Tab-separated table of C-alpha atoms and ligand atoms in Angstrom:
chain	number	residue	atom	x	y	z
R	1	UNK	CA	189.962	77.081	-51.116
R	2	UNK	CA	190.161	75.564	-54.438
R	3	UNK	CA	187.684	72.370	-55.532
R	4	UNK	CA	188.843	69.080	-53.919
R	5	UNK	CA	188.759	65.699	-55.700
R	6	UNK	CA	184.799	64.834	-55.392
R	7	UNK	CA	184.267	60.951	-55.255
R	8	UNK	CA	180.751	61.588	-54.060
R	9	UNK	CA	178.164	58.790	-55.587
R	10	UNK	CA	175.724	61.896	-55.822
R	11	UNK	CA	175.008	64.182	-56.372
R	12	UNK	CA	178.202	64.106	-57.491
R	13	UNK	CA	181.428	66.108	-59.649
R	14	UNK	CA	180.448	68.663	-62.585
R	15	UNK	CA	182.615	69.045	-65.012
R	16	UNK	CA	184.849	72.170	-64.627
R	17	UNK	CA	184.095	73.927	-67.991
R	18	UNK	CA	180.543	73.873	-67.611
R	19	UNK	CA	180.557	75.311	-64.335
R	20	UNK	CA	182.737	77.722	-65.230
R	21	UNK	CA	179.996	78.325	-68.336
R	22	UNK	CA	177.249	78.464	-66.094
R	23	UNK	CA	178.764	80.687	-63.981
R	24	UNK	CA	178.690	83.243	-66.710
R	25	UNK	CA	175.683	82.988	-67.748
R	26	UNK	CA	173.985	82.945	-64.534
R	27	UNK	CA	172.514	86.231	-63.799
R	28	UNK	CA	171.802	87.727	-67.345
R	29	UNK	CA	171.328	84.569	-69.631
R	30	UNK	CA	172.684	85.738	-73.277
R	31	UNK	CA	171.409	89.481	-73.071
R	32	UNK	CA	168.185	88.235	-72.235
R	33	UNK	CA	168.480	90.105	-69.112
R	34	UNK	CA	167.460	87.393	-66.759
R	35	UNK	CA	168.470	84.016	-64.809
R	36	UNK	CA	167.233	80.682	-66.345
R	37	UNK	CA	166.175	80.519	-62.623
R	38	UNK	CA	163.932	83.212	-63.744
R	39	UNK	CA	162.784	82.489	-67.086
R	40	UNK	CA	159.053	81.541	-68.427
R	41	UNK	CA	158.662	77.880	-69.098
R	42	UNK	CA	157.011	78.702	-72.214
R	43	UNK	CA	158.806	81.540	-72.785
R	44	UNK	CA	160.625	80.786	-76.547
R	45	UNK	CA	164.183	81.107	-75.088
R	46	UNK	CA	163.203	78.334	-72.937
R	47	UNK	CA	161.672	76.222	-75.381
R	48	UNK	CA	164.738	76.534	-77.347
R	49	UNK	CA	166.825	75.212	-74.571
R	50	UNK	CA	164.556	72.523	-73.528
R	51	UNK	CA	164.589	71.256	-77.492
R	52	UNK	CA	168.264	71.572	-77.920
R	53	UNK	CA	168.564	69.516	-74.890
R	54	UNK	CA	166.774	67.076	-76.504
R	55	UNK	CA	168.314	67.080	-79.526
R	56	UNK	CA	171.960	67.135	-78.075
R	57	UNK	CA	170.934	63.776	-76.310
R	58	UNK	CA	169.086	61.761	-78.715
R	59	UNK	CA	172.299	62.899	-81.031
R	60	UNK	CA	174.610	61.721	-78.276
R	61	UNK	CA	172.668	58.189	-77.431
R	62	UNK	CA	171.849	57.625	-81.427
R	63	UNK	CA	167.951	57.486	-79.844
R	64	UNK	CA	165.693	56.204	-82.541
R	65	UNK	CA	162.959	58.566	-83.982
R	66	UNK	CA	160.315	56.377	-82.085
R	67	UNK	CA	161.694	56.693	-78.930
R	68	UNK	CA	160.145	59.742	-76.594
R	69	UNK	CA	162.791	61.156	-74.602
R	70	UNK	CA	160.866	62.869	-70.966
R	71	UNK	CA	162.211	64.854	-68.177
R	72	UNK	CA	160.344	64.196	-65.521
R	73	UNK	CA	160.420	65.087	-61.832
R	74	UNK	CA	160.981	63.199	-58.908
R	75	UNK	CA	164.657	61.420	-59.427
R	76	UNK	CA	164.562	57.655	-60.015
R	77	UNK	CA	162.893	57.140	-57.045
R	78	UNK	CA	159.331	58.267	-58.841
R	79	UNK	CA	160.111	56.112	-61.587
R	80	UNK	CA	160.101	53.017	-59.814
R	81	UNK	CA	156.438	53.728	-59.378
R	82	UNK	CA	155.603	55.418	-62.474
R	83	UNK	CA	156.986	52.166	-64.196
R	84	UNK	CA	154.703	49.742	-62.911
R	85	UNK	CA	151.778	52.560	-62.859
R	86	UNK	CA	152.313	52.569	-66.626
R	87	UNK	CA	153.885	49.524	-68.142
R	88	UNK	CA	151.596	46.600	-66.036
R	89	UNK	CA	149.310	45.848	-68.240
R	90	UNK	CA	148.745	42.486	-67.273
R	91	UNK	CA	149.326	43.413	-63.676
R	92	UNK	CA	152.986	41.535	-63.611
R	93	UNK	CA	156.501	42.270	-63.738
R	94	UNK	CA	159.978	40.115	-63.210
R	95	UNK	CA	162.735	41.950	-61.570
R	96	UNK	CA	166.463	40.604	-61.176
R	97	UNK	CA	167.801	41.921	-57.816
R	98	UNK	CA	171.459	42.910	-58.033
R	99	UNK	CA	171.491	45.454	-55.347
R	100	UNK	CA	169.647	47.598	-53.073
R	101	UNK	CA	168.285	50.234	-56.025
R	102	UNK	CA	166.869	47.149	-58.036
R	103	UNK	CA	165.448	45.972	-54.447
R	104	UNK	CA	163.902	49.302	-53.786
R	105	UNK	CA	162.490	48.929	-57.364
R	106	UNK	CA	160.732	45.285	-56.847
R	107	UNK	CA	158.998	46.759	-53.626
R	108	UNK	CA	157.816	49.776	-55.327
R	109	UNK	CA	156.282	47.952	-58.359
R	110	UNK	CA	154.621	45.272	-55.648
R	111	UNK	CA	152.284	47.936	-54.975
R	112	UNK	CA	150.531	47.536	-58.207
R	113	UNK	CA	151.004	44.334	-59.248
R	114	UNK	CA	152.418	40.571	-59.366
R	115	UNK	CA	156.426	40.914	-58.266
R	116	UNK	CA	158.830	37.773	-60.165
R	117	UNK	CA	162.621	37.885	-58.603
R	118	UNK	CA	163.702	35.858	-61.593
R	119	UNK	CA	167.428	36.573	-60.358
R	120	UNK	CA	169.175	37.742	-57.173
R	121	UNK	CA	172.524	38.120	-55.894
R	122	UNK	CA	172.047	38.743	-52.466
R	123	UNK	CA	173.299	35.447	-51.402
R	124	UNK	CA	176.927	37.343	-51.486
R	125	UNK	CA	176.128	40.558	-50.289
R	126	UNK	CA	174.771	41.807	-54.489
R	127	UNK	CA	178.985	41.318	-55.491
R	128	UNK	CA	178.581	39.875	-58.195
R	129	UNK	CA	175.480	39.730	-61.287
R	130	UNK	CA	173.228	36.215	-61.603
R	131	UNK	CA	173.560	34.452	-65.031
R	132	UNK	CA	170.688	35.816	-66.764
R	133	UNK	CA	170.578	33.441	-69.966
R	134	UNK	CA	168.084	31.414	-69.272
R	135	UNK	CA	165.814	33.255	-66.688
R	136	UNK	CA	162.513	31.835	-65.557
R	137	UNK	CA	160.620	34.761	-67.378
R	138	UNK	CA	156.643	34.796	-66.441
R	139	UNK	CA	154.729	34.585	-69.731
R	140	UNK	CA	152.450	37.341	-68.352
R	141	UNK	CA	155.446	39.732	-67.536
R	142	UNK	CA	154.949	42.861	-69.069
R	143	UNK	CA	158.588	43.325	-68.741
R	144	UNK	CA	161.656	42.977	-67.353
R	145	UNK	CA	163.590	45.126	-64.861
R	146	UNK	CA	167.597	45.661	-63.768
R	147	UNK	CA	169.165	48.123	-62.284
R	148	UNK	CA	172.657	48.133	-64.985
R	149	UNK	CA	174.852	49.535	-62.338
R	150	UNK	CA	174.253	49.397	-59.402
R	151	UNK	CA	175.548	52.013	-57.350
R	152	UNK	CA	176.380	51.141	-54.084
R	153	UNK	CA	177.579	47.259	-54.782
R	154	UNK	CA	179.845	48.452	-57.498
R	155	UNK	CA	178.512	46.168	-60.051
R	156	UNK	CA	177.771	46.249	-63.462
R	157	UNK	CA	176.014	43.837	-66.066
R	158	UNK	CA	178.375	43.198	-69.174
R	159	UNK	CA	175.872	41.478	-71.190
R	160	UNK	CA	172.207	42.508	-71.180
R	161	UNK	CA	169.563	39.652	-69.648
R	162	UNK	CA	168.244	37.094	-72.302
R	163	UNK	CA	164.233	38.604	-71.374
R	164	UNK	CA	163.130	35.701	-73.889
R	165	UNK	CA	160.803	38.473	-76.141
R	166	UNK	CA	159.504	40.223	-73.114
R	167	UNK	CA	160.149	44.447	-72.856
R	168	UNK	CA	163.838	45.131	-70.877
R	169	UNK	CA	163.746	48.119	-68.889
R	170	UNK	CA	166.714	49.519	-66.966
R	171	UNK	CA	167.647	52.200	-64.337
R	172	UNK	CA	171.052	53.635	-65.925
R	173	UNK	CA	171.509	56.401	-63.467
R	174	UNK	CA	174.633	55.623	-62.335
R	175	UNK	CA	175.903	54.766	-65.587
R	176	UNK	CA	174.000	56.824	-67.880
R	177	UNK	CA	175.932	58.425	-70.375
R	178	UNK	CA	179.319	56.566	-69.500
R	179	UNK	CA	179.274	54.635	-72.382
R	180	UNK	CA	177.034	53.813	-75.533
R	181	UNK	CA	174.462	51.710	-75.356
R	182	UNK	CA	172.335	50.554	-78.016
R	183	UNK	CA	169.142	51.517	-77.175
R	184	UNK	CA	166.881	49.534	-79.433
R	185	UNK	CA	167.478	47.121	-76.882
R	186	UNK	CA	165.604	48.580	-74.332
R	187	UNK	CA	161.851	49.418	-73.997
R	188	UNK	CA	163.201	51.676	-71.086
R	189	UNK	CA	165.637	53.507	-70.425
R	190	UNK	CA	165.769	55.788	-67.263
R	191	UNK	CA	167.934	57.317	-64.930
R	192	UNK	CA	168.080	60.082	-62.173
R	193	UNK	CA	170.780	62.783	-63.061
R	194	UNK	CA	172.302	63.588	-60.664
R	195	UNK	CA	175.249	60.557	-60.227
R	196	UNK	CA	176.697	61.513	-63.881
R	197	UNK	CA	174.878	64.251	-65.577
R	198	UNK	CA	173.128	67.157	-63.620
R	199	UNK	CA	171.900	68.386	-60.453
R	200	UNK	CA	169.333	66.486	-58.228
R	201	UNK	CA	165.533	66.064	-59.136
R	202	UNK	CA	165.453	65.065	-62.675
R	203	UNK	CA	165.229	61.985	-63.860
R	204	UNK	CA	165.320	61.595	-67.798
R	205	UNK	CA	163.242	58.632	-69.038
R	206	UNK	CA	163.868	57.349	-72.944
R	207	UNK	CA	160.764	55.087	-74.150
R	208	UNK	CA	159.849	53.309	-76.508
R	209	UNK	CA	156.360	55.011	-77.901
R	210	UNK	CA	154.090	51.720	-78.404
R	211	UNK	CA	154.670	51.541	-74.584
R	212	UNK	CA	153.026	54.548	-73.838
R	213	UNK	CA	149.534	53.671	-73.005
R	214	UNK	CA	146.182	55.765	-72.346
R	215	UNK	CA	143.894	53.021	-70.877
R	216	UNK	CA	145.698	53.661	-67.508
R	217	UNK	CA	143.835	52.797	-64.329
R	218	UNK	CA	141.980	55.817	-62.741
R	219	UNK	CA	144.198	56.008	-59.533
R	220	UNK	CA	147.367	56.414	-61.278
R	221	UNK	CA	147.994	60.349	-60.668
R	222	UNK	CA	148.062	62.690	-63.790
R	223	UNK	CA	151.669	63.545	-63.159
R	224	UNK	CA	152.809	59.830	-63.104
R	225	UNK	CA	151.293	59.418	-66.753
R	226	UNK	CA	153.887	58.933	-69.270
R	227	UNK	CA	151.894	60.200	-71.723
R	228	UNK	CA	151.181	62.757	-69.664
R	229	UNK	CA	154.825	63.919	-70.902
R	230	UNK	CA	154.862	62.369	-73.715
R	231	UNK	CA	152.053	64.744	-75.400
R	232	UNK	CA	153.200	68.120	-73.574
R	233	UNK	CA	156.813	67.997	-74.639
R	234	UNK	CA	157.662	67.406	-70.775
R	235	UNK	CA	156.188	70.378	-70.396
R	236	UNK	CA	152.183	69.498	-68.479
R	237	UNK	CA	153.629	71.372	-65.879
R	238	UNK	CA	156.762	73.516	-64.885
R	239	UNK	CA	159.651	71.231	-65.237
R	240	UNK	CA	162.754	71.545	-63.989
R	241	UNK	CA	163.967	73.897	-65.679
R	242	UNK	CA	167.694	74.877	-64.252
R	243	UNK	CA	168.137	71.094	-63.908
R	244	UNK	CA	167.525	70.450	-67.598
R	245	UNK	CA	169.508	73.530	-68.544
R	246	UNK	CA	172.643	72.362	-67.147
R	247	UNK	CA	172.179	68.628	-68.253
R	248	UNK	CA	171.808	70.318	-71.981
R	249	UNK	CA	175.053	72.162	-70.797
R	250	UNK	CA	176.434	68.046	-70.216
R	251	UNK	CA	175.291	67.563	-72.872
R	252	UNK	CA	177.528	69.628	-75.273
R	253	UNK	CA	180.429	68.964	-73.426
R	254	UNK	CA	180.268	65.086	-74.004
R	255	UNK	CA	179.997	65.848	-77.700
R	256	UNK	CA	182.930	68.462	-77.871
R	257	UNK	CA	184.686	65.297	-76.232
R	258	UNK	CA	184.037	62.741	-78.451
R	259	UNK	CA	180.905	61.399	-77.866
R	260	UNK	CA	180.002	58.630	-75.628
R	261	UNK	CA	182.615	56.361	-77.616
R	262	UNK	CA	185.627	58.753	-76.239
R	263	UNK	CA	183.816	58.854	-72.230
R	264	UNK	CA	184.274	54.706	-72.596
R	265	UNK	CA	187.475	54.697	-73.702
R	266	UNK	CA	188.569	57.506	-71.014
R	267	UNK	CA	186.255	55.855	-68.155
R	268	UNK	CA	187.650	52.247	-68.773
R	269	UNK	CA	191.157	53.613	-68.578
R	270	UNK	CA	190.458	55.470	-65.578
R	271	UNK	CA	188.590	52.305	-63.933
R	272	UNK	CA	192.172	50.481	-64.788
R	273	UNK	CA	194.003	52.128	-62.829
R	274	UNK	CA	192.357	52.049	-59.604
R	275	UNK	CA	191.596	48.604	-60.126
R	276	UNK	CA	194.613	47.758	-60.859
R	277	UNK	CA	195.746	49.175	-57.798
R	278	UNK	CA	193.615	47.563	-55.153
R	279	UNK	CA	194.238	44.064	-57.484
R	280	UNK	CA	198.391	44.783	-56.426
R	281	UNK	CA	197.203	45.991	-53.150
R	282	UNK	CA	198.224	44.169	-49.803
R	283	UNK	CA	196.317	46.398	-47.768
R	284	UNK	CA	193.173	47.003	-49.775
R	285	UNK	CA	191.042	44.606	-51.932
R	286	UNK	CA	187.647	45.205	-54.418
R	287	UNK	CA	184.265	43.492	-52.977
R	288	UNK	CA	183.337	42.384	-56.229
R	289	UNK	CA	183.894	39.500	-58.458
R	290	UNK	CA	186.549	41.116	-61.587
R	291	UNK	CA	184.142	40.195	-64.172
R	292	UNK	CA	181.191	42.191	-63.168
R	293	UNK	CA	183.269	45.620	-61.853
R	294	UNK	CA	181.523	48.667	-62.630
R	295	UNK	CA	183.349	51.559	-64.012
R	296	UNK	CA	181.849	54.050	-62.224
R	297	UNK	CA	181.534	52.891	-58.428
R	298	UNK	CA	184.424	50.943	-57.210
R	299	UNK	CA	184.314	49.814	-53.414
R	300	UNK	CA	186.753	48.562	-51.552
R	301	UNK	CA	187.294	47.298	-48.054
R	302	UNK	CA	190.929	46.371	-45.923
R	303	UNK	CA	188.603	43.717	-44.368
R	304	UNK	CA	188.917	45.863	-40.797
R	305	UNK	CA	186.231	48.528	-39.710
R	306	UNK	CA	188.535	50.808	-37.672
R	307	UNK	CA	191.351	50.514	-40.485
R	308	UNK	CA	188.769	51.340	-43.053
R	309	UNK	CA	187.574	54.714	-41.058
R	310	UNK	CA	191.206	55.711	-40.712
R	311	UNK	CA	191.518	55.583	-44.452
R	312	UNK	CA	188.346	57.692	-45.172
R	313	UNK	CA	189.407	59.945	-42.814
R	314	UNK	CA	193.300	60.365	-44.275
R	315	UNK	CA	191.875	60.595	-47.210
R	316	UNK	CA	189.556	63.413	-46.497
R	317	UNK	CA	192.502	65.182	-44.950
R	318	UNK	CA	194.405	65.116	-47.837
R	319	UNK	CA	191.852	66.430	-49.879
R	320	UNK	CA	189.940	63.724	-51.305
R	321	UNK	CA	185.876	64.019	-50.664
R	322	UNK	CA	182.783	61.334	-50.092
R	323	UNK	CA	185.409	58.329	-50.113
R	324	UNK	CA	183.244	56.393	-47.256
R	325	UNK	CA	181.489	53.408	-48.169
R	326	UNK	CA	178.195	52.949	-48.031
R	327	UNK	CA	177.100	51.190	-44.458
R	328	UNK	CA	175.740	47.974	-46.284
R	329	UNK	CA	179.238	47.155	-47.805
R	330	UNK	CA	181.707	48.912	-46.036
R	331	UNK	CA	184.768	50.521	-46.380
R	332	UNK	CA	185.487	52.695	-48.897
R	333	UNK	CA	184.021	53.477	-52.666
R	334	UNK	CA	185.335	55.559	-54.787
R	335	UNK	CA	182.659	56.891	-57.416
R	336	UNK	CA	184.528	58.174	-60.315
R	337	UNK	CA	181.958	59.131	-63.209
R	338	UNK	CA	182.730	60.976	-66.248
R	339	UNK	CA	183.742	64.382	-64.559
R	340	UNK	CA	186.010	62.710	-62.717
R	341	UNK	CA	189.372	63.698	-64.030
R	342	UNK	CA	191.664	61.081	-64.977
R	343	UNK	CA	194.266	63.282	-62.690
R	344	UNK	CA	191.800	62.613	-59.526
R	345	UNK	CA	191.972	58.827	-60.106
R	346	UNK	CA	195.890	59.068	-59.977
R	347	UNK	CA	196.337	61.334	-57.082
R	348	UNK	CA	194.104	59.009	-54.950
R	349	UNK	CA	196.046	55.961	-56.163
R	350	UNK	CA	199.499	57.543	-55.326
R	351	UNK	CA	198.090	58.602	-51.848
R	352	UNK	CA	196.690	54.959	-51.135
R	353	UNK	CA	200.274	53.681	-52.181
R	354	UNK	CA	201.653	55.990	-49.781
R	355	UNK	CA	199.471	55.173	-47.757
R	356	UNK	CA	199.680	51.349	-47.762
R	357	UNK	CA	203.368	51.880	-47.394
R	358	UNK	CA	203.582	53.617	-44.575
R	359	UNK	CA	200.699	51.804	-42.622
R	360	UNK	CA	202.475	48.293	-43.572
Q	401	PLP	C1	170.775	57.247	-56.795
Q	401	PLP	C2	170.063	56.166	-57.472
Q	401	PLP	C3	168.662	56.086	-57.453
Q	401	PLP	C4	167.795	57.068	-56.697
Q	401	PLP	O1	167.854	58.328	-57.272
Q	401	PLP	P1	166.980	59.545	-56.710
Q	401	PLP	O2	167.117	60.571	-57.793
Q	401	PLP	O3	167.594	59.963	-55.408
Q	401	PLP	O4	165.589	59.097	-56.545
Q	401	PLP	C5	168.061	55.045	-58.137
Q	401	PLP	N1	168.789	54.154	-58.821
Q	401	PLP	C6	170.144	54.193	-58.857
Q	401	PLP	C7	170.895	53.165	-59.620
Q	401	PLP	C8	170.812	55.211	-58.185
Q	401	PLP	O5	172.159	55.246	-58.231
């Protein structure tokens, strides 16, 4: 059986090539004679992949000098506790709630301190992203949090919050690497790799080094330190080391493209198409509002449960994968990141028209 169209929002598609690259090098790793699976953390082939890993991002993102860039364990998910462990220094935090990862998030970070929602969309089901110009920000905030795509809503923020001074600090896994960003404009910059990078349980973290503190409170666990990271080269304990190998793998690839200039340009156009689609669409329309679409999750409903199962399941038939929604919005999302080939987005537009025409 050959490899289907993937739409999974993760873990999600790999790009072909460096599969294909992988697979190669998978049992004897350059002559070395062993797996990466199999190598010595500290071994010097390692170190060397680890560093150009490194290097091959902060070349990609244009990451200042003092930013730290950590891989760190435990997907996103950790990090919405290892951000308030480390960056509540005054004990208090606002959050803008666009979706359920940003919720998640602002529960997480209650746990150790003073929660603000200084924004939410969940008066309309998260479809659409508050005006954040003028934002109630606490003068005690130590910073301020959003989720930049949100993953399962389909939105996307196309202007960064006014945060009024205070530090901005954003999940990006869903988006990360999809598009420049500038990253001086962050104090944080995190995201789990597995929607449009890697495989599962790595999360990559990119901070801003007068944020990483010492005078922690004693409970916060030595693992959940960023500085803990910070001064081992990721490296306090085994990382993950076939995870980070492969994202370094990405990594290349995104430069042999073009960069993350060229991914924008081909993700946009790819977005266009779909979306222009369900905008001509009788049958199907978009859940959110046009101006906040993200490019990388796209969900869309016919407005009909049973209708919206039949789709998902011609669609699987005809070899399309993971087009079901997600239960809080319904029917159907199509996640196309950057290994999504443009050729994917087109067949699954020409079946839907097919589709559409012969369910009319
Ligand atoms: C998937 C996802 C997460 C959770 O990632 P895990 O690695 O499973 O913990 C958090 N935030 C966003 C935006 C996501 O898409």
């Amino acid at each position: 059986m050959g490899r289907v169209f993937n739409f999974s929002a993760g873990p999600a598609m790999m790009p072909l090539p460096v599969l294909e690259e992988i697979a190669k090098e998978v049992v004897d790793y350059r002559g070395c004679g062993m797996s990466v699976m199999e190598m010595s953390h500290r071994s010097k082939i390692y170190q060397q992949i680890i560093d150009e890993a490194e290097a091959d991002l902060r070349d990609l993102m244009k990451i200042p000098d003092n930013y730290k860039v950590l891989f760190v364990q435990g997907g996103a998910t950790l990090e919405f506790a290892m951000i308030p462990m480390n960056l509540m220094k005054n004990g208090v935090a606002d959050y803008i709630v666009t979706g359920a990862w940003s919720k998640k998030a602002a529960s997480e970070a209650k746990k150790y301190g003073k929660v603000n929602i200084v924004a939410s969309s969940e008066d309309r089901n998260y479809s659409y992203i508050p005006d954040c110009s003028d934002l109630p920000i606490d003068d005690d905030a130590d910073y301020v949090y959003i989720c930049e795509n949100e993953t399962i809503h389909g939105t996307t923020y196309n202007k960064l919050p006014n945060t009024k001074g205070k530090v901005l600090v954003a999940d990006q896994s869903s988006m990360f690497l999809s598009k420049p960003v500038n990253v001086s404009d962050y104090g944080l910059i995190y995201g789990g790799v597995q929607k449009n990078v890697g495989p599962a349980g790595l999360a990559i973290v990119i901070i801003r080094e007068d944020l990483i503190r010492e005078d922690l409170p004693a409970f916060v666990p030595t693992y959940c330190r960023f500085d803990t990271h910070a001064n081992n080269g990721s490296m306090y304990n085994t990382p993950n080391c076939w995870a980070i190998y492969v994202c370094g793998k990405v990594f290349k690839y995104l430069k042999s493209l073009g960069g993350l200039e060229a991914m924008d340009k081909i993700n946009k156009e790819k977005a266009a198409i779909l979306y222009d689609y369900l905008d001509s669409s009788k049958l199907f329309k978009g859940t959110v509002d046009k101006e906040f679409r993200s490019l990388m999750n796209v969900p869309f409903v016919t407005g009909d449960a049973d209708k919206d199962a039949a789709v998902v399941a011609a669609t699987k038939a005809a070899g399309f994968d993971n087009l079901k929604g997600h239960r809080s919005v319904g029917g159907l999302r199509a996640s196309i990141y950057n290994a999504m080939p443009i050729e994917g987005v087109k067949a699954l537009v020409d079946f839907l028209k097919k589709y559409e025409d012969e369910n009319a």
